PDB file of C-alpha atoms in Angstrom:
ATOM      1  CA  MET A   1      -0.141   0.209  -0.081  1.00  0.00           C
ATOM      2  CA  GLY A   2       3.191   2.686   0.333  1.00  0.00           C
ATOM      3  CA  LYS A   3       3.423   5.664   3.009  1.00  0.00           C
ATOM      4  CA  THR A   4       0.489   7.564   3.699  1.00  0.00           C
ATOM      5  CA  LEU A   5       1.283  11.195   4.983  1.00  0.00           C
ATOM      6  CA  ASN A   6      -1.771  12.470   7.239  1.00  0.00           C
ATOM      7  CA  VAL A   7      -2.148  16.146   7.425  1.00  0.00           C
ATOM      8  CA  VAL A   8      -3.721  16.831  10.373  1.00  0.00           C
ATOM      9  CA  GLU A   9      -4.677  20.920  11.215  1.00  0.00           C
ATOM     10  CA  ARG A  10      -7.868  20.867  12.282  1.00  0.00           C
ATOM     11  CA  ALA A  11      -6.606  20.971  16.280  1.00  0.00           C
ATOM     12  CA  TYR A  12      -7.988  20.921  20.043  1.00  0.00           C
ATOM     13  CA  HIS A  13     -11.554  19.665  18.516  1.00  0.00           C
ATOM     14  CA  ALA A  14     -13.440  16.945  21.560  1.00  0.00           C
ATOM     15  CA  THR A  15     -10.289  16.929  22.770  1.00  0.00           C
ATOM     16  CA  LEU A  16     -11.608  16.417  26.260  1.00  0.00           C
ATOM     17  CA  GLU A  17     -14.816  15.124  25.100  1.00  0.00           C
ATOM     18  CA  GLU A  18     -12.945  11.607  23.473  1.00  0.00           C
ATOM     19  CA  GLN A  19      -9.979  12.276  26.186  1.00  0.00           C
ATOM     20  CA  ASP A  20      -7.682  12.549  22.362  1.00  0.00           C
ATOM     21  CA  ASP A  21      -7.600  14.249  18.902  1.00  0.00           C
ATOM     22  CA  VAL A  22      -9.663  11.786  16.495  1.00  0.00           C
ATOM     23  CA  ALA A  23      -7.379  12.601  14.060  1.00  0.00           C
ATOM     24  CA  LEU A  24      -3.916  11.304  15.558  1.00  0.00           C
ATOM     25  CA  TRP A  25      -5.559   7.594  17.516  1.00  0.00           C
ATOM     26  CA  PHE A  26      -6.860   6.931  13.371  1.00  0.00           C
ATOM     27  CA  SER A  27      -3.423   7.000  12.754  1.00  0.00           C
ATOM     28  CA  LEU A  28      -2.419   4.689  16.207  1.00  0.00           C
ATOM     29  CA  ALA A  29      -5.205   1.997  15.448  1.00  0.00           C
ATOM     30  CA  MET A  30      -4.289   2.271  12.123  1.00  0.00           C
ATOM     31  CA  LYS A  31      -0.718   1.629  13.639  1.00  0.00           C
ATOM     32  CA  VAL A  32      -2.194  -1.680  15.596  1.00  0.00           C
ATOM     33  CA  GLN A  33      -5.352  -3.256  13.715  1.00  0.00           C
ATOM     34  CA  GLY A  34      -3.917  -1.869   9.933  1.00  0.00           C
ATOM     35  CA  ASN A  35      -0.182  -1.941  10.186  1.00  0.00           C
ATOM     36  CA  LEU A  36       0.091   0.641   7.704  1.00  0.00           C
ATOM     37  CA  GLU A  37       3.207   3.295   6.714  1.00  0.00           C
ATOM     38  CA  GLN A  38       2.170   6.889   7.186  1.00  0.00           C
ATOM     39  CA  SER A  39       4.061   9.828   8.377  1.00  0.00           C
ATOM     40  CA  ILE A  40       1.922  12.633  11.082  1.00  0.00           C
ATOM     41  CA  LEU A  41       2.468  16.499   9.658  1.00  0.00           C
ATOM     42  CA  LEU A  42       1.355  18.938  12.017  1.00  0.00           C
ATOM     43  CA  ARG A  43       0.341  22.891  10.501  1.00  0.00           C
ATOM     44  CA  GLY A  44      -1.668  25.162  11.946  1.00  0.00           C
ATOM     45  CA  ASN A  45      -3.251  25.035  15.035  1.00  0.00           C
ATOM     46  CA  ALA A  46      -2.328  21.585  15.295  1.00  0.00           C
ATOM     47  CA  VAL A  47       1.051  22.646  16.256  1.00  0.00           C
ATOM     48  CA  ASN A  48       1.114  23.305  19.627  1.00  0.00           C
ATOM     49  CA  TYR A  49       0.568  19.779  19.579  1.00  0.00           C
ATOM     50  CA  LEU A  50       3.760  19.570  19.708  1.00  0.00           C
ATOM     51  CA  VAL A  51       4.656  21.416  22.974  1.00  0.00           C
ATOM     52  CA  ARG A  52       6.034  20.103  26.097  1.00  0.00           C
ATOM     53  CA  GLY A  53       3.837  20.867  29.607  1.00  0.00           C
ATOM     54  CA  GLN A  54       0.685  20.787  28.386  1.00  0.00           C
ATOM     55  CA  ASP A  55      -1.913  20.182  31.654  1.00  0.00           C
ATOM     56  CA  ALA A  56      -5.552  19.287  30.343  1.00  0.00           C
ATOM     57  CA  GLY A  57      -6.399  17.680  33.825  1.00  0.00           C
ATOM     58  CA  GLY A  58      -9.170  18.830  36.520  1.00  0.00           C
ATOM     59  CA  LEU A  59     -11.796  19.190  33.593  1.00  0.00           C
ATOM     60  CA  ARG A  60     -15.087  18.480  36.033  1.00  0.00           C
ATOM     61  CA  ILE A  61     -18.586  19.215  35.243  1.00  0.00           C
ATOM     62  CA  GLY A  62     -20.631  18.528  37.703  1.00  0.00           C
ATOM     63  CA  ASP A  63     -20.059  16.392  40.046  1.00  0.00           C
ATOM     64  CA  LEU A  64     -17.551  14.226  37.312  1.00  0.00           C
ATOM     65  CA  ALA A  65     -14.391  14.771  36.391  1.00  0.00           C
ATOM     66  CA  LEU A  66     -12.979  13.781  33.804  1.00  0.00           C
ATOM     67  CA  ASP A  67      -9.618  11.371  34.080  1.00  0.00           C
ATOM     68  CA  PRO A  68      -7.678  10.878  32.561  1.00  0.00           C
ATOM     69  CA  PRO A  69      -7.356  13.753  30.609  1.00  0.00           C
ATOM     70  CA  PRO A  70      -6.449  13.894  27.093  1.00  0.00           C
ATOM     71  CA  ARG A  71      -2.266  13.684  27.402  1.00  0.00           C
ATOM     72  CA  ILE A  72      -1.842  14.573  23.068  1.00  0.00           C
ATOM     73  CA  LEU A  73       2.229  14.594  24.159  1.00  0.00           C
ATOM     74  CA  ASP A  74       2.186  11.412  25.093  1.00  0.00           C
ATOM     75  CA  ASP A  75       0.218   9.645  22.375  1.00  0.00           C
ATOM     76  CA  LEU A  76       2.449  11.794  20.072  1.00  0.00           C
ATOM     77  CA  GLU A  77       4.525  10.377  21.722  1.00  0.00           C
ATOM     78  CA  MET A  78       3.499   6.212  21.413  1.00  0.00           C
ATOM     79  CA  LEU A  79       2.689   7.443  17.396  1.00  0.00           C
ATOM     80  CA  LYS A  80       6.787   8.086  17.185  1.00  0.00           C
ATOM     81  CA  GLY A  81       7.487   4.440  19.041  1.00  0.00           C
ATOM     82  CA  LYS A  82       6.031   3.020  16.522  1.00  0.00           C
ATOM     83  CA  GLY A  83       7.522   4.222  13.795  1.00  0.00           C
ATOM     84  CA  ILE A  84       5.919   6.969  13.356  1.00  0.00           C
ATOM     85  CA  ASP A  85       7.691  10.149  12.293  1.00  0.00           C
ATOM     86  CA  LEU A  86       6.116  14.016  12.913  1.00  0.00           C
ATOM     87  CA  TYR A  87       6.991  16.695  11.092  1.00  0.00           C
ATOM     88  CA  ALA A  88       5.255  20.083  11.778  1.00  0.00           C
ATOM     89  CA  VAL A  89       5.591  23.404   9.971  1.00  0.00           C
ATOM     90  CA  GLU A  90       7.842  25.797  11.039  1.00  0.00           C
ATOM     91  CA  GLU A  91       6.061  29.010   9.569  1.00  0.00           C
ATOM     92  CA  ASP A  92       2.481  27.678  11.348  1.00  0.00           C
ATOM     93  CA  LEU A  93       4.724  27.567  15.187  1.00  0.00           C
ATOM     94  CA  ALA A  94       6.633  31.436  15.059  1.00  0.00           C
ATOM     95  CA  SER A  95       3.153  32.825  13.744  1.00  0.00           C
ATOM     96  CA  ARG A  96       1.666  31.285  16.867  1.00  0.00           C
ATOM     97  CA  GLY A  97       4.791  32.334  18.571  1.00  0.00           C
ATOM     98  CA  VAL A  98       5.771  28.742  19.966  1.00  0.00           C
ATOM     99  CA  PRO A  99       9.525  28.560  20.221  1.00  0.00           C
ATOM    100  CA  LYS A 100      11.288  25.592  18.885  1.00  0.00           C
ATOM    101  CA  ASP A 101      12.965  24.905  22.075  1.00  0.00           C
ATOM    102  CA  ARG A 102       9.479  23.900  23.858  1.00  0.00           C
ATOM    103  CA  LEU A 103       8.403  21.877  21.434  1.00  0.00           C
ATOM    104  CA  MET A 104       9.393  17.805  22.457  1.00  0.00           C
ATOM    105  CA  SER A 105      11.930  16.050  20.844  1.00  0.00           C
ATOM    106  CA  GLY A 106      12.671  13.763  17.466  1.00  0.00           C
ATOM    107  CA  VAL A 107       9.706  16.474  15.794  1.00  0.00           C
ATOM    108  CA  GLU A 108      11.283  17.727  12.425  1.00  0.00           C
ATOM    109  CA  VAL A 109      10.376  21.137  11.906  1.00  0.00           C
ATOM    110  CA  VAL A 110       9.696  21.737   8.206  1.00  0.00           C
ATOM    111  CA  LYS A 111       9.481  25.225   5.707  1.00  0.00           C
ATOM    112  CA  LYS A 112       6.045  25.238   4.235  1.00  0.00           C
ATOM    113  CA  SER A 113       8.550  25.706   0.783  1.00  0.00           C
ATOM    114  CA  ALA A 114       9.435  21.775   1.666  1.00  0.00           C
ATOM    115  CA  ILE A 115       6.193  20.189   1.743  1.00  0.00           C
ATOM    116  CA  PRO A 116       5.878  19.490  -1.509  1.00  0.00           C
ATOM    117  CA  ASP A 117       8.809  17.056  -1.097  1.00  0.00           C
ATOM    118  CA  LEU A 118       7.564  15.791   2.245  1.00  0.00           C
ATOM    119  CA  PHE A 119       4.321  14.651  -0.627  1.00  0.00           C
ATOM    120  CA  ALA A 120       6.478  13.044  -2.808  1.00  0.00           C
ATOM    121  CA  ARG A 121       8.373  11.570  -0.322  1.00  0.00           C
ATOM    122  CA  HIS A 122       4.576   9.824   0.228  1.00  0.00           C
ATOM    123  CA  ASP A 123       2.043   7.460  -2.027  1.00  0.00           C
ATOM    124  CA  ARG A 124      -0.988   8.996  -0.577  1.00  0.00           C
ATOM    125  CA  ILE A 125      -1.605  13.003   1.535  1.00  0.00           C
ATOM    126  CA  TRP A 126      -4.534  12.276   4.075  1.00  0.00           C
ATOM    127  CA  TYR A 127      -6.088  15.325   5.166  1.00  0.00           C
ATOM    128  CA  TRP A 128      -7.775  15.819   8.194  1.00  0.00           C
TER     129      TRP A 128
ATOM    130  CA  MET B   1     -35.242  38.090  41.044  1.00  0.00           C
ATOM    131  CA  GLN B   2     -32.789  34.948  40.437  1.00  0.00           C
ATOM    132  CA  LYS B   3     -31.365  35.529  37.527  1.00  0.00           C
ATOM    133  CA  GLN B   4     -31.780  33.145  34.611  1.00  0.00           C
ATOM    134  CA  LEU B   5     -29.311  31.695  32.297  1.00  0.00           C
ATOM    135  CA  THR B   6     -30.023  30.500  28.760  1.00  0.00           C
ATOM    136  CA  LEU B   7     -27.344  29.058  25.611  1.00  0.00           C
ATOM    137  CA  LEU B   8     -28.304  27.167  22.618  1.00  0.00           C
ATOM    138  CA  LEU B   9     -25.953  24.643  22.056  1.00  0.00           C
ATOM    139  CA  MET B  10     -25.849  23.595  18.145  1.00  0.00           C
ATOM    140  CA  ASP B  11     -22.456  21.081  17.518  1.00  0.00           C
ATOM    141  CA  PRO B  12     -22.914  17.194  18.308  1.00  0.00           C
ATOM    142  CA  PRO B  13     -21.116  15.006  20.478  1.00  0.00           C
ATOM    143  CA  TYR B  14     -17.488  14.064  20.530  1.00  0.00           C
ATOM    144  CA  GLU B  15     -17.076  17.003  17.575  1.00  0.00           C
ATOM    145  CA  SER B  16     -16.148  19.801  18.958  1.00  0.00           C
ATOM    146  CA  GLU B  17     -14.303  22.278  22.488  1.00  0.00           C
ATOM    147  CA  THR B  18     -17.990  24.688  22.655  1.00  0.00           C
ATOM    148  CA  THR B  19     -20.011  21.896  24.136  1.00  0.00           C
ATOM    149  CA  THR B  20     -17.220  20.783  26.839  1.00  0.00           C
ATOM    150  CA  THR B  21     -17.517  24.781  26.960  1.00  0.00           C
ATOM    151  CA  ALA B  22     -20.488  25.251  27.103  1.00  0.00           C
ATOM    152  CA  PHE B  23     -21.139  22.134  30.066  1.00  0.00           C
ATOM    153  CA  ARG B  24     -18.595  23.996  31.875  1.00  0.00           C
ATOM    154  CA  ILE B  25     -20.584  27.456  32.080  1.00  0.00           C
ATOM    155  CA  ILE B  26     -23.661  25.698  32.871  1.00  0.00           C
ATOM    156  CA  SER B  27     -22.349  23.730  35.686  1.00  0.00           C
ATOM    157  CA  GLU B  28     -20.305  27.017  36.844  1.00  0.00           C
ATOM    158  CA  ALA B  29     -23.640  28.908  36.793  1.00  0.00           C
ATOM    159  CA  GLN B  30     -25.695  26.643  39.007  1.00  0.00           C
ATOM    160  CA  LYS B  31     -22.869  26.734  41.226  1.00  0.00           C
ATOM    161  CA  LYS B  32     -23.871  30.402  41.661  1.00  0.00           C
ATOM    162  CA  GLY B  33     -27.131  29.850  41.966  1.00  0.00           C
ATOM    163  CA  ILE B  34     -28.346  30.873  38.021  1.00  0.00           C
ATOM    164  CA  LYS B  35     -31.311  29.421  36.754  1.00  0.00           C
ATOM    165  CA  VAL B  36     -30.268  27.611  33.401  1.00  0.00           C
ATOM    166  CA  SER B  37     -32.064  27.586  29.623  1.00  0.00           C
ATOM    167  CA  VAL B  38     -30.429  24.694  27.401  1.00  0.00           C
ATOM    168  CA  PHE B  39     -31.877  24.554  24.196  1.00  0.00           C
ATOM    169  CA  ALA B  40     -30.333  22.175  21.936  1.00  0.00           C
ATOM    170  CA  TYR B  41     -30.762  22.196  18.055  1.00  0.00           C
ATOM    171  CA  GLU B  42     -29.676  20.120  15.173  1.00  0.00           C
ATOM    172  CA  GLY B  43     -26.830  18.265  15.732  1.00  0.00           C
ATOM    173  CA  ALA B  44     -26.650  18.759  19.710  1.00  0.00           C
ATOM    174  CA  VAL B  45     -30.123  17.098  20.268  1.00  0.00           C
ATOM    175  CA  SER B  46     -27.907  13.841  20.203  1.00  0.00           C
ATOM    176  CA  LEU B  47     -25.786  15.180  23.572  1.00  0.00           C
ATOM    177  CA  THR B  48     -28.657  13.192  25.213  1.00  0.00           C
ATOM    178  CA  VAL B  49     -28.870  10.193  24.155  1.00  0.00           C
ATOM    179  CA  ALA B  50     -29.269   7.910  26.631  1.00  0.00           C
ATOM    180  CA  THR B  51     -27.367   4.230  24.864  1.00  0.00           C
ATOM    181  CA  GLN B  52     -24.279   6.582  24.161  1.00  0.00           C
ATOM    182  CA  LYS B  53     -22.014   3.972  26.190  1.00  0.00           C
ATOM    183  CA  PRO B  54     -17.691   4.540  27.353  1.00  0.00           C
ATOM    184  CA  HIS B  55     -15.548   2.637  25.406  1.00  0.00           C
ATOM    185  CA  ALA B  56     -12.295   0.867  26.091  1.00  0.00           C
ATOM    186  CA  ASN B  57      -8.528   2.395  23.887  1.00  0.00           C
ATOM    187  CA  ALA B  58      -7.706  -1.021  22.980  1.00  0.00           C
ATOM    188  CA  PRO B  59      -5.361   0.881  19.958  1.00  0.00           C
ATOM    189  CA  LYS B  60      -3.800   2.356  23.312  1.00  0.00           C
ATOM    190  CA  GLY B  61      -3.281  -0.151  25.853  1.00  0.00           C
ATOM    191  CA  CYS B  62      -6.717   0.136  27.944  1.00  0.00           C
ATOM    192  CA  ALA B  63      -8.974  -2.889  27.363  1.00  0.00           C
ATOM    193  CA  ASP B  64     -10.828  -2.017  30.899  1.00  0.00           C
ATOM    194  CA  VAL B  65     -13.798  -0.126  30.154  1.00  0.00           C
ATOM    195  CA  LYS B  66     -13.282   0.970  34.114  1.00  0.00           C
ATOM    196  CA  VAL B  67      -9.694   2.421  33.172  1.00  0.00           C
ATOM    197  CA  GLN B  68     -10.076   4.269  30.071  1.00  0.00           C
ATOM    198  CA  ASN B  69     -13.471   6.258  32.245  1.00  0.00           C
ATOM    199  CA  HIS B  70     -14.407   7.430  29.096  1.00  0.00           C
ATOM    200  CA  PRO B  71     -16.698  10.281  29.485  1.00  0.00           C
ATOM    201  CA  THR B  72     -20.352  10.659  27.121  1.00  0.00           C
ATOM    202  CA  THR B  73     -22.297  13.537  26.728  1.00  0.00           C
ATOM    203  CA  LYS B  74     -24.676  12.146  28.522  1.00  0.00           C
ATOM    204  CA  ALA B  75     -24.017  11.042  31.247  1.00  0.00           C
ATOM    205  CA  TRP B  76     -22.580  15.480  31.660  1.00  0.00           C
ATOM    206  CA  VAL B  77     -25.442  16.175  30.938  1.00  0.00           C
ATOM    207  CA  GLU B  78     -27.312  13.915  33.155  1.00  0.00           C
ATOM    208  CA  GLY B  79     -24.959  15.368  36.324  1.00  0.00           C
ATOM    209  CA  LEU B  80     -25.723  18.327  35.296  1.00  0.00           C
ATOM    210  CA  LEU B  81     -29.229  18.090  35.278  1.00  0.00           C
ATOM    211  CA  ALA B  82     -29.422  16.671  39.004  1.00  0.00           C
ATOM    212  CA  GLN B  83     -27.275  19.351  40.504  1.00  0.00           C
ATOM    213  CA  GLY B  84     -31.456  21.295  39.413  1.00  0.00           C
ATOM    214  CA  GLN B  85     -31.843  24.092  38.568  1.00  0.00           C
ATOM    215  CA  LEU B  86     -31.861  23.230  34.866  1.00  0.00           C
ATOM    216  CA  GLU B  87     -34.312  22.459  32.476  1.00  0.00           C
ATOM    217  CA  TRP B  88     -32.917  21.341  29.112  1.00  0.00           C
ATOM    218  CA  THR B  89     -34.579  20.721  25.851  1.00  0.00           C
ATOM    219  CA  TYR B  90     -34.307  19.397  22.043  1.00  0.00           C
ATOM    220  CA  CYS B  91     -35.115  20.149  18.875  1.00  0.00           C
ATOM    221  CA  GLY B  92     -38.170  17.466  18.456  1.00  0.00           C
ATOM    222  CA  LEU B  93     -37.964  17.740  14.836  1.00  0.00           C
ATOM    223  CA  CYS B  94     -34.164  17.437  14.745  1.00  0.00           C
ATOM    224  CA  ALA B  95     -34.795  14.362  17.032  1.00  0.00           C
ATOM    225  CA  ASP B  96     -36.974  13.491  14.860  1.00  0.00           C
ATOM    226  CA  GLU B  97     -34.613  13.562  11.178  1.00  0.00           C
ATOM    227  CA  ARG B  98     -31.903  11.369  13.550  1.00  0.00           C
ATOM    228  CA  GLY B  99     -34.162   8.555  14.759  1.00  0.00           C
ATOM    229  CA  SER B 100     -33.159   9.488  18.674  1.00  0.00           C
ATOM    230  CA  GLU B 101     -36.724  10.666  19.541  1.00  0.00           C
ATOM    231  CA  GLY B 102     -38.361   8.040  22.466  1.00  0.00           C
ATOM    232  CA  ASN B 103     -34.021   7.458  23.086  1.00  0.00           C
ATOM    233  CA  MET B 104     -33.709  10.681  25.667  1.00  0.00           C
ATOM    234  CA  VAL B 105     -32.475  10.652  29.380  1.00  0.00           C
ATOM    235  CA  ALA B 106     -34.634  11.434  32.305  1.00  0.00           C
ATOM    236  CA  GLY B 107     -35.105  14.871  32.059  1.00  0.00           C
ATOM    237  CA  ALA B 108     -34.247  15.729  28.902  1.00  0.00           C
ATOM    238  CA  LYS B 109     -38.084  17.121  27.379  1.00  0.00           C
ATOM    239  CA  ARG B 110     -38.695  17.698  24.192  1.00  0.00           C
ATOM    240  CA  GLY B 111     -39.268  21.042  22.522  1.00  0.00           C
ATOM    241  CA  THR B 112     -39.622  24.216  19.755  1.00  0.00           C
ATOM    242  CA  PRO B 113     -37.785  26.727  19.195  1.00  0.00           C
ATOM    243  CA  GLY B 114     -40.602  28.544  20.350  1.00  0.00           C
ATOM    244  CA  ASP B 115     -39.860  27.336  23.720  1.00  0.00           C
ATOM    245  CA  PHE B 116     -35.818  28.791  22.754  1.00  0.00           C
ATOM    246  CA  VAL B 117     -38.048  31.877  22.990  1.00  0.00           C
ATOM    247  CA  LYS B 118     -39.987  31.792  25.253  1.00  0.00           C
ATOM    248  CA  ALA B 119     -36.708  30.880  28.460  1.00  0.00           C
ATOM    249  CA  ALA B 120     -34.912  34.044  25.935  1.00  0.00           C
ATOM    250  CA  ALA B 121     -36.893  36.628  27.444  1.00  0.00           C
ATOM    251  CA  ALA B 122     -37.420  34.660  30.670  1.00  0.00           C
ATOM    252  CA  SER B 123     -33.067  35.940  30.291  1.00  0.00           C
ATOM    253  CA  THR B 124     -31.105  37.719  32.514  1.00  0.00           C
ATOM    254  CA  ASN B 125     -28.679  36.704  29.454  1.00  0.00           C
ATOM    255  CA  VAL B 126     -28.761  34.413  25.976  1.00  0.00           C
ATOM    256  CA  LEU B 127     -25.483  32.468  24.407  1.00  0.00           C
ATOM    257  CA  VAL B 128     -26.184  30.852  20.999  1.00  0.00           C
ATOM    258  CA  ILE B 129     -23.318  28.325  20.416  1.00  0.00           C
ATOM    259  CA  PRO B 130     -24.087  27.533  16.705  1.00  0.00           C
ATOM    260  CA  THR B 131     -21.173  25.290  15.421  1.00  0.00           C
ATOM    261  CA  ARG B 132     -18.332  26.489  12.890  1.00  0.00           C
TER     262      ARG B 132
END
């Protein structure tokens, strides 16, 4: 089937209700249950998923606590641990004021101009 | 005179952060003694579908549904209703077209946009949270 690049742009949508990001979760499930060879390119607001020190804990609605909360960074570490390469768009980090030294390790930051080459190294591009 | 807040919600469960934010607003309003009316419109009628089930998370290595402790929006709404001072009305036509009529949690009431107007007229403030 070749290698797929998942481009994840929409971020923090239902991460609390789902306890994770649905696109990243689906990538993990495709790896675990379908052994899909893939990479993930985070762009737009999704680049913020890479920032260390995020904490969504403590949410309580009425008497119900959200426990465990989403831990997106741990999920990205899990994906990386399963051999999934992670990329992030440099300009999207810069426009949001996210310094590179606050990112999790092992992420390749790419310029927008390099994205066509990244596409060319994959057989399928799926946009989330 | 008791303050009253009316919210109109449109997003379906498990699709956006706005609904969770609305739940937080409702919870905080209740703590302050503010009466809250919710009108669930379009996809938001599914927030109170009674047969929602929590699940485990096998791809992430959690096979125990209790450990995963996955939230459901219907449980959150039930919890909010249990706090009192909350009226939850869902759009009946929206529930009909989604096949969810007759499958709602106790306390969620079928209604019409007219119910929203009545609640809005009686409210100190109204917050419409549409789908984006």
